[in-house]
Coordinates of C-alpha atoms (C1' of nucleotides) in Angstrom, one line a residue:
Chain A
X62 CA 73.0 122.4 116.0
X63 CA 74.9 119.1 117.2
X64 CA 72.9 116.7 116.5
X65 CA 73.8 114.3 119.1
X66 CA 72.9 111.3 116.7
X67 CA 75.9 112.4 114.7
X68 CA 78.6 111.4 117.9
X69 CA 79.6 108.2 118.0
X70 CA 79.3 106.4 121.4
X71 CA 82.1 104.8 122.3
X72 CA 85.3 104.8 120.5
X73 CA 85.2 104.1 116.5
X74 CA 87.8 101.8 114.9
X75 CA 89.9 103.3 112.3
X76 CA 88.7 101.1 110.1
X77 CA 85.0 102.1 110.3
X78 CA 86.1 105.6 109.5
X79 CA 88.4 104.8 106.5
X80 CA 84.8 102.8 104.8
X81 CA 82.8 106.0 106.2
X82 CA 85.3 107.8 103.0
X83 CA 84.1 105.1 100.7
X84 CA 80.4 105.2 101.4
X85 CA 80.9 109.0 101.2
X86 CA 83.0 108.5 97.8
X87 CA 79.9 106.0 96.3
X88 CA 77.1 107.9 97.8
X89 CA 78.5 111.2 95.8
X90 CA 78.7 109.1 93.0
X91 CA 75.2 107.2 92.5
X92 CA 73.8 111.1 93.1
X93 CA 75.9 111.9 90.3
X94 CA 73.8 109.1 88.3
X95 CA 70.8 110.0 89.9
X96 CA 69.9 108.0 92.6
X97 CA 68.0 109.7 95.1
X98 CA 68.1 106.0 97.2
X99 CA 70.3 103.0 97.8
X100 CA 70.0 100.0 99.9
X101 CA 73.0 98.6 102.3
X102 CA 73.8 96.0 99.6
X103 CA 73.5 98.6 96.7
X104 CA 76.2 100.9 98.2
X105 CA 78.8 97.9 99.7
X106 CA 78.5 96.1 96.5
X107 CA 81.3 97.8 94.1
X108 CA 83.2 98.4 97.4
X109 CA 83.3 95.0 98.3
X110 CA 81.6 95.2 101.5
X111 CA 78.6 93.2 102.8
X112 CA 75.5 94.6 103.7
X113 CA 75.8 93.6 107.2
X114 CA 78.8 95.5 107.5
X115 CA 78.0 98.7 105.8
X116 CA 74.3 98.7 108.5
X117 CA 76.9 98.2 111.4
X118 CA 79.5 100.4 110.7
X119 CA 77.0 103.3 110.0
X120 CA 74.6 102.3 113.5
X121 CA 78.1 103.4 115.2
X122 CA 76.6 106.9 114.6
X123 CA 73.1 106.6 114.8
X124 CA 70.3 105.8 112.8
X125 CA 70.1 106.6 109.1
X126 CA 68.1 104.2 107.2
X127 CA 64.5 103.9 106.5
X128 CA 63.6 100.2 106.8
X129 CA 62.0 98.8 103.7
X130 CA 62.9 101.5 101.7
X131 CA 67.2 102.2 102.3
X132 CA 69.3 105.1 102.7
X133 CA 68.3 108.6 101.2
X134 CA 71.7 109.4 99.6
X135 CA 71.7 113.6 99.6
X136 CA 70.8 112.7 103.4
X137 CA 73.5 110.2 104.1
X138 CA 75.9 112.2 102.6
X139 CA 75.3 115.0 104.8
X140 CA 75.4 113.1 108.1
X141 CA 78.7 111.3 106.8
X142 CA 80.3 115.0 105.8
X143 CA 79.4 115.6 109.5
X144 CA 80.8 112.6 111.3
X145 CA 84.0 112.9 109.1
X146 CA 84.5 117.0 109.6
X147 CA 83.9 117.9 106.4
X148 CA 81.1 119.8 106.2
X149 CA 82.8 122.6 106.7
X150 CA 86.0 124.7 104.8
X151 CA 89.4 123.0 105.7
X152 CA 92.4 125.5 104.7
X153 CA 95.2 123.9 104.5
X154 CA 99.2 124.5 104.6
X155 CA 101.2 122.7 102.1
X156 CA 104.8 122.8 103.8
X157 CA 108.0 121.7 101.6
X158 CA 107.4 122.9 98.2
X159 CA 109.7 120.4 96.0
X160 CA 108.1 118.2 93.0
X161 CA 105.4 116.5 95.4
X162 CA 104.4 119.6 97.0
X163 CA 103.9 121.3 93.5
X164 CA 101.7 118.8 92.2
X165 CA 99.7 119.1 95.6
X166 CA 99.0 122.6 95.1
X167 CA 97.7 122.1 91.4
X168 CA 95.7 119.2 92.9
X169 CA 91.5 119.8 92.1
X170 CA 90.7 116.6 94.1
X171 CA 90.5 118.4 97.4
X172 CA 88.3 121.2 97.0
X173 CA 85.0 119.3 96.2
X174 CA 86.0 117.4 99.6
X175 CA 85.9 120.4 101.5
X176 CA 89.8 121.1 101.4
X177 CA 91.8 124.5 100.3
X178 CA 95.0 125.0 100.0
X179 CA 95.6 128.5 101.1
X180 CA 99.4 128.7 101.8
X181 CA 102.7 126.5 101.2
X182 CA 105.7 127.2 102.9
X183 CA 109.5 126.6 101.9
X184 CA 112.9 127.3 103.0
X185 CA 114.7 128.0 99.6
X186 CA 114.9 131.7 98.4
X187 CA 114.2 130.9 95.3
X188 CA 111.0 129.8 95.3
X189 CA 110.2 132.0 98.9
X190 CA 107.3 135.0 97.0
X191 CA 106.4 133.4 94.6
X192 CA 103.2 131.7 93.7
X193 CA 102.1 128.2 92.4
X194 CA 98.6 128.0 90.9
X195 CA 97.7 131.5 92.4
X196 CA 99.2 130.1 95.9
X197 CA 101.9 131.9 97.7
X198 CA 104.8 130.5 98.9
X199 CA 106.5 131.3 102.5
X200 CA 109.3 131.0 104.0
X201 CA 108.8 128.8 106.8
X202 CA 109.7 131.5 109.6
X203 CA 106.1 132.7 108.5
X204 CA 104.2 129.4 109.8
X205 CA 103.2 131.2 112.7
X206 CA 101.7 134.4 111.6
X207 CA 100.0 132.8 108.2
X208 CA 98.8 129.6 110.4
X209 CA 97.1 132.2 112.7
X210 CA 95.6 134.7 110.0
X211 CA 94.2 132.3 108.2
X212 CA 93.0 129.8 110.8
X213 CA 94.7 126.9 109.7
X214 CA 94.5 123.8 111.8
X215 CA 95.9 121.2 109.0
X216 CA 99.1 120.8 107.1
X217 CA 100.7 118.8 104.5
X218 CA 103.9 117.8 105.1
X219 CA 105.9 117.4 102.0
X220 CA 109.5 118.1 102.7
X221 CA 112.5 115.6 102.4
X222 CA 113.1 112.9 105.3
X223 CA 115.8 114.2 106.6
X224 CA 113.6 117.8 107.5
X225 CA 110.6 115.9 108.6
X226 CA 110.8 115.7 112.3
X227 CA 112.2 118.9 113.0
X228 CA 109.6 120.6 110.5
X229 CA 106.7 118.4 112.3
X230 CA 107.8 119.7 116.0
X231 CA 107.6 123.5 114.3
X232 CA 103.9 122.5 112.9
X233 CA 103.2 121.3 116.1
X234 CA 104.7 124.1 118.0
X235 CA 102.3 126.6 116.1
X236 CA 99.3 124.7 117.2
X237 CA 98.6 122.7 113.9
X238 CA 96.3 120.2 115.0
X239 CA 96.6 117.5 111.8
X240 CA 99.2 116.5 109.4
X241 CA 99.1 114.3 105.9
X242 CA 102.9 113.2 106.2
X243 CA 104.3 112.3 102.2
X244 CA 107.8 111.6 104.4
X245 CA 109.1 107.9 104.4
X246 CA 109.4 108.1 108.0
X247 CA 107.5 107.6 111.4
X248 CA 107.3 110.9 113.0
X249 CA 107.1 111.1 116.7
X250 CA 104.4 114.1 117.7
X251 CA 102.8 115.3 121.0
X252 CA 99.5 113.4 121.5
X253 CA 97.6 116.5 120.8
X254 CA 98.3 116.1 117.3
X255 CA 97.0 114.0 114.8
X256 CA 99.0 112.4 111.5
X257 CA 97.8 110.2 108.6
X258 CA 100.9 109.2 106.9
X259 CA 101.1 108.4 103.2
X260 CA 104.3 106.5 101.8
X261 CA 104.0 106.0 98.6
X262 CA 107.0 103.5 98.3
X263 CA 105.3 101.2 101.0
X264 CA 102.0 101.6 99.0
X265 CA 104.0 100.1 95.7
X266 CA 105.6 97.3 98.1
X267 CA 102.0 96.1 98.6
X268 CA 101.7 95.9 94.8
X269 CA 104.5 94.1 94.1
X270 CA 103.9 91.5 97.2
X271 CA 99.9 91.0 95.5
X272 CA 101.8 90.6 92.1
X273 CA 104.2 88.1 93.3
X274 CA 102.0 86.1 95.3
X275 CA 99.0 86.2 93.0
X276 CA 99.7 82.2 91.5
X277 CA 99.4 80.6 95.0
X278 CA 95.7 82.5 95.4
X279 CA 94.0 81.2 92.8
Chain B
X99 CA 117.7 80.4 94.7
X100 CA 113.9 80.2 96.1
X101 CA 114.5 79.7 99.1
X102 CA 110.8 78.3 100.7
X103 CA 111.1 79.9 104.0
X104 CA 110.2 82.5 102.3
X105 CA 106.7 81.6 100.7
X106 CA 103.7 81.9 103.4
X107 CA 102.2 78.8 104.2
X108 CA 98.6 79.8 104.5
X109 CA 97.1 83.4 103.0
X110 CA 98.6 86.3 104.5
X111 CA 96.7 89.1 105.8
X112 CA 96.4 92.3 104.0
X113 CA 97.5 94.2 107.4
X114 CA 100.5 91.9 108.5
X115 CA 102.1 93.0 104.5
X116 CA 101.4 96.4 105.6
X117 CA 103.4 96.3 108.8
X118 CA 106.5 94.1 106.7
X119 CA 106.6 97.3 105.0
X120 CA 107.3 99.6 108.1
X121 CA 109.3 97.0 109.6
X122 CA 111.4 96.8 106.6
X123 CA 111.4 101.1 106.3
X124 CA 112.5 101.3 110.3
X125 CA 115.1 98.0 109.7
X126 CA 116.5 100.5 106.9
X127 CA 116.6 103.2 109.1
X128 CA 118.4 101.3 112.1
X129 CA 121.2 100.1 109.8
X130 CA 121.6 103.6 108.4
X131 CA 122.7 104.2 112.4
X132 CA 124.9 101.6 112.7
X133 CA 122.9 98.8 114.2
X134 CA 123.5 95.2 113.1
X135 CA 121.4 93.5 115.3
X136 CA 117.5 95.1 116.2
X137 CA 115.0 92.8 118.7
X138 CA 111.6 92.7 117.9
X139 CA 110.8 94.7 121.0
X140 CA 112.7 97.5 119.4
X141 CA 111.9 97.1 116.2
X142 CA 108.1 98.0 117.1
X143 CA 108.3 100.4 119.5
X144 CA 108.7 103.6 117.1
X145 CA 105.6 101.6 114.7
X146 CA 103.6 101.3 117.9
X147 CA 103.7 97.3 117.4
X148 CA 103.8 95.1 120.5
X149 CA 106.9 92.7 120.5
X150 CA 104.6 89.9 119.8
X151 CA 103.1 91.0 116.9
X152 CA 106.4 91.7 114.9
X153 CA 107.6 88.1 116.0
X154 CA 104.0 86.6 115.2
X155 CA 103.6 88.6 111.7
X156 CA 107.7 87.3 110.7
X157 CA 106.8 84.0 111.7
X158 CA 104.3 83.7 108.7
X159 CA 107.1 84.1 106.6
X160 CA 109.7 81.4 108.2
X161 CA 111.7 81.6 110.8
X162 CA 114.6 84.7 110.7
X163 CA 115.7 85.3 114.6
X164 CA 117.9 84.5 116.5
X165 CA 116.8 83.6 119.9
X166 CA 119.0 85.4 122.7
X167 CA 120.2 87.6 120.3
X168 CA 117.8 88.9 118.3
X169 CA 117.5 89.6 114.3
X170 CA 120.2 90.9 112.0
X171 CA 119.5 94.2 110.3
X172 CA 121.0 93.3 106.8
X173 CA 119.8 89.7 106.9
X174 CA 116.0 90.6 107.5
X175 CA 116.4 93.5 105.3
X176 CA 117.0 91.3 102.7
X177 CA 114.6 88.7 103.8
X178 CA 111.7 91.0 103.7
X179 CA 112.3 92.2 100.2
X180 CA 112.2 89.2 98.8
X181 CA 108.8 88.4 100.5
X182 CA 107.5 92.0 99.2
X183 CA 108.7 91.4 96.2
X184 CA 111.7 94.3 95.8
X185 CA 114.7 92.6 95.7
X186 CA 114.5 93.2 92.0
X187 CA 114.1 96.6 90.2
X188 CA 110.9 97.4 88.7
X189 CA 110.1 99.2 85.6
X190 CA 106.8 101.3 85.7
X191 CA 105.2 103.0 83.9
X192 CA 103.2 106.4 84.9
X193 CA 99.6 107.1 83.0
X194 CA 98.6 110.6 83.3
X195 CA 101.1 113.5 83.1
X196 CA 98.9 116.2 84.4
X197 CA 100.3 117.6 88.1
X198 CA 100.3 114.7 89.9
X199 CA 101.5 112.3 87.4
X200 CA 104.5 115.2 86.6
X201 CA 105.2 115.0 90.1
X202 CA 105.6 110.9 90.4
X203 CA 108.1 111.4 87.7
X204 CA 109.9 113.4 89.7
X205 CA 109.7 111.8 93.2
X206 CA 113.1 110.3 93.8
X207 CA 111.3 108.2 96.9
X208 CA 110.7 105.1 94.3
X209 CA 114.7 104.7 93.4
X210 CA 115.8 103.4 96.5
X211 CA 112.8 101.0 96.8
X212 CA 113.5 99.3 93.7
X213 CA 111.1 101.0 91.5
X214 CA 112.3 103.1 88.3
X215 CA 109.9 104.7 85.9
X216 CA 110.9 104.5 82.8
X217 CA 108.0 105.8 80.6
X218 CA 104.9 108.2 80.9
X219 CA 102.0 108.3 78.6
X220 CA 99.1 110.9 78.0
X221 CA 96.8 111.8 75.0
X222 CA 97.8 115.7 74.9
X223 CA 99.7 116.6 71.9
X224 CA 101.5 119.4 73.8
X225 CA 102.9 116.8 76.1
X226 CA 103.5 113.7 74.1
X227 CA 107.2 113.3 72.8
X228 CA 108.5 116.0 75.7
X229 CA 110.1 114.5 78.2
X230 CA 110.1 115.1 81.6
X231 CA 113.0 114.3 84.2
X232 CA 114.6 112.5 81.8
X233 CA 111.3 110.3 81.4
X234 CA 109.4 110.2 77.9
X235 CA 106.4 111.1 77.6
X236 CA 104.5 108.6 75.1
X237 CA 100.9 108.6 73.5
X238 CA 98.8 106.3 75.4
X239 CA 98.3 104.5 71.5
X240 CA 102.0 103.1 72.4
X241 CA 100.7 101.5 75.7
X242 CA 101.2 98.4 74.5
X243 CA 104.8 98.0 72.6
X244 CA 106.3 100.5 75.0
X245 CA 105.3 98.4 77.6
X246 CA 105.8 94.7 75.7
X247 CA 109.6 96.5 75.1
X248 CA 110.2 97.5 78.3
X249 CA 109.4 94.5 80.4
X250 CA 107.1 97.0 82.0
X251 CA 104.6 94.8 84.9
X252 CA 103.5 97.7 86.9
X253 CA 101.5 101.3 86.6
X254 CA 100.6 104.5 87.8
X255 CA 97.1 105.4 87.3
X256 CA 97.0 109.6 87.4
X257 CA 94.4 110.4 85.2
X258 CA 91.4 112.1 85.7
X259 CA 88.2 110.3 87.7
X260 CA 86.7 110.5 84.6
X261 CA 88.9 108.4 82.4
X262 CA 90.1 106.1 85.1
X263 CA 88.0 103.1 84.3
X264 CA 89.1 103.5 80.7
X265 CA 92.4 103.4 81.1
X266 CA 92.0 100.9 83.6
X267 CA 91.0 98.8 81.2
X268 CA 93.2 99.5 78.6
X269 CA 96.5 98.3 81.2
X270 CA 94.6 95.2 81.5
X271 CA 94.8 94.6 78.0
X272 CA 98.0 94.9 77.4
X273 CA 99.2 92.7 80.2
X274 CA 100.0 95.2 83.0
X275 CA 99.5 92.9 86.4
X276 CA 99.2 95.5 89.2
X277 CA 97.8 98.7 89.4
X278 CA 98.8 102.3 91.8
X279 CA 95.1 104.1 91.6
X280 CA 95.3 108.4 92.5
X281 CA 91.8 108.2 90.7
X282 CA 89.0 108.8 93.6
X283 CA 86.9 105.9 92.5
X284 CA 86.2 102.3 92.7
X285 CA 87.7 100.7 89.3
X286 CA 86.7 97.3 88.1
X287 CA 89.2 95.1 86.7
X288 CA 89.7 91.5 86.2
X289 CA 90.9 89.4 89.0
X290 CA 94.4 88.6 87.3
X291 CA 95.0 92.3 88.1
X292 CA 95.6 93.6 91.7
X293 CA 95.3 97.3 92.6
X294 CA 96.6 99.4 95.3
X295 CA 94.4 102.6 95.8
X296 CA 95.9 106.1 97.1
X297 CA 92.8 108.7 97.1
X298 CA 94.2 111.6 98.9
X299 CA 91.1 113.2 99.8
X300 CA 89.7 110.1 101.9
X301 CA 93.6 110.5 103.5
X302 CA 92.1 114.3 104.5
X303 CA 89.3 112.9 105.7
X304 CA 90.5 110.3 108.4
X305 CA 92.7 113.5 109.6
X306 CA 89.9 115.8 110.1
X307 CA 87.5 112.8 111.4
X308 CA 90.7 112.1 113.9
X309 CA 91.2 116.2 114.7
X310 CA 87.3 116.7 115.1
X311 CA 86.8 113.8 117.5
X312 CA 89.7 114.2 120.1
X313 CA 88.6 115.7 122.3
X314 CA 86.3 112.3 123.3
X315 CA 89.3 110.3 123.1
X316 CA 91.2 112.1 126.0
Chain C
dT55 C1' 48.8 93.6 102.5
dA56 C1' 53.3 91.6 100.7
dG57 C1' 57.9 92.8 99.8
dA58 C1' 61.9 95.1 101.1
dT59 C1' 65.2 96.6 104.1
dT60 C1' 66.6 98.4 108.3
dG61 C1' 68.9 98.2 113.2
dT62 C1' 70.5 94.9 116.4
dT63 C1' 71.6 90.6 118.7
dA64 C1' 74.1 86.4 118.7
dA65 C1' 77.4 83.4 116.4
dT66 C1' 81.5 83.2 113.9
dC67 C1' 85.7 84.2 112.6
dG68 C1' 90.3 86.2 112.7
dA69 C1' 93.7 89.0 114.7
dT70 C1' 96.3 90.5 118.8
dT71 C1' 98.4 89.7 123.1
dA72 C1' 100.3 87.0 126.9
dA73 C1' 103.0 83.5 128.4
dC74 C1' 106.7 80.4 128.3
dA75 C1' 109.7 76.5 126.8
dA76 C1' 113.5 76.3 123.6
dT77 C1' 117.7 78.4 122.2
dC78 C1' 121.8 81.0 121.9
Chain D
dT294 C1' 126.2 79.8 133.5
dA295 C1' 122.8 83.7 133.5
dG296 C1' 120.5 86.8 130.6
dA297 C1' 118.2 87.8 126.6
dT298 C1' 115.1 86.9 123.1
dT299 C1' 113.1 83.9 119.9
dG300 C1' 109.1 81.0 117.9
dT301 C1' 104.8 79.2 119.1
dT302 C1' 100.8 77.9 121.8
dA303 C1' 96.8 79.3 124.3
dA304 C1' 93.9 83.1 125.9
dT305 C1' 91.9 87.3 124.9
dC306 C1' 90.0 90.6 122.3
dG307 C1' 87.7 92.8 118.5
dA308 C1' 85.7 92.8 114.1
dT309 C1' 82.7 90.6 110.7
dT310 C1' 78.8 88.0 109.3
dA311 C1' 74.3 85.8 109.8
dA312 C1' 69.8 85.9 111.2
dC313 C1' 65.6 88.0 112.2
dA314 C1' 62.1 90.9 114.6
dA315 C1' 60.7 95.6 113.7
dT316 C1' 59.3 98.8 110.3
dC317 C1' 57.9 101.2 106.3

DNA sequence: TAGATTGTTAATCGATTAACAATC
DNA sequence: TAGATTGTTAATCGATTAACAATC
């Protein structure tokens, strides 16, 4: 059932993991054209990765090429669905239902990933019972009893800065085990917990810095 | 006006522009409590970022410490703005109105960052001439003077995967220098255009990856 | 077989950390 | 002054790349 080949041996750098997305993201893509095989240099190409790099990062796993011939890619997008977690059903909690939260439950780009959304959770009355694209909307005192019924081990968290921490101790409290944190903020969290953070302010700071320093590259 | 000590000498890494970002978020943060002065021992402790490293990643920058005292909030507030790039206010402009691109228009995150949007653009009939938050929504035929009027240097790609390239291509044409990518794919664009890309599903996956393979960390 | 491409080892490169003289 | 903390150099660590025998 575990293949063991599928465990990495010792520990994997973050950034191995964060290129095991983008192989995943190409692979699904040259099967969409067709492709039953790539080569190393085939699939790091458009990424801008080297072929040496895309054989070592994936050896961190095992072996998953065929020498001479390359990569099966309905194959290698199995065993990188494994490695990453996603060959399963992820539900999901969306917490803090203002303009970002919204857009997240209307979002299609997470199901063919192997992510639902199957509850979002708010404090304000007004929006408490009712539903956003067929998804119902909690108060938060619910967390506990929807988290549980539904088996949800990941959250979104989506709320203003100023709730963040408090709402991530409550997440963490009700034995969420990952959150994708939209707040502008480093959260502090028990070690058992896991966080990917995404500020979108910080990601347009690193647009503006390329922008403004593009002369003295070239 | 420009002062030089704050041009890099050599090429900056990608990751040290990232961390200028967090320090500048946290420096932000520690003036909103009353600090004046931080060290760089403080300043990385909440990041997780050794003393040395803040010191060593400022230091590509010019020299902004005070030895026996420390740095001044305000001072390398300002200092690290105008290495990113946001001491100034930039209009963008937001392609894609669907739920996502909606929800950019109304995340108030951006403001306070120096960034404003100031125009949205789609091909639906139903949504062109609305507006929304205040924002217009234009046809994506008026790209070009909208932007050319506006002064407008920077976009939001939020269109679907399938009409990301496209559109890609049609901001390079009408002069747009840096890119924000929500489209779940690799885009090609000429090397006088620099791109930042946010796929939300790969940000999924490096949570479940981490959530999945804890238990060997521990 | 000849050609292609893997997995892996060794060499290179770059980034992080430790240490400390200089400074306030 | 003594204490604190910088900027910077040298040492360490880790990640990337190059090279190539093994394999299909």
């Amino acid at each position: 059932m575990n293949d063991p080949k599928d465990k990495a041996a010792g520990p994997v750098p973050k950034a191995v993991v964060g290129r095991l997305s983008l192989y995943l993201r190409e692979l699904e893509y040259l099967r969409s054209q067709g492709l039953e095989t790539t080569s190393s240099t085939h699939l790091g190409s458009r990424l801008g990765i080297t072929d040496a790099q895309v054989r070592k990062d994936l050896t961190h796993f095992g072996q998953f090429g065929y020498p001479g011939v390359g990569y099966r890619c309905r194959e290698l997008v199995d065993r990188i669905k494994r490695i990453l977690g996603t060959d399963r059903i992820w539900p999901i909690a969306v917490v803090g239902v203002g303009n970002l939260g919204r857009a997240l439950l209307g979002y299609h780009g997470f199901e063919s990933q192997g992510f639902r959304i199957e509850a979002a959770f708010d404090v304000e009355p007004a929006k408490v019972g009712k539903h956003v694209e067929g998804i119902p909307i909690h108060h938060l005192s619910e967390l506990e009893p929807v988290v549980r019924a539904r088996g949800i081990r990941l959250a979104i968290l989506a709320v203003p800065a100023t709730a963040a921490q408090a709402v991530a101790n409550l997440l963490a409290e009700v034995g969420i085990e990952g959150i994708l944190n939209f707040a502008p903020l480093t959260i502090t969290l028990p070690q058992n917990l896991s966080s990917v953070e995404v500020d979108l302010a910080i990601q347009m700071e690193q647009l503006t810095f390329a922008v403004v320093n593009r002369e003295q590259k070239s």
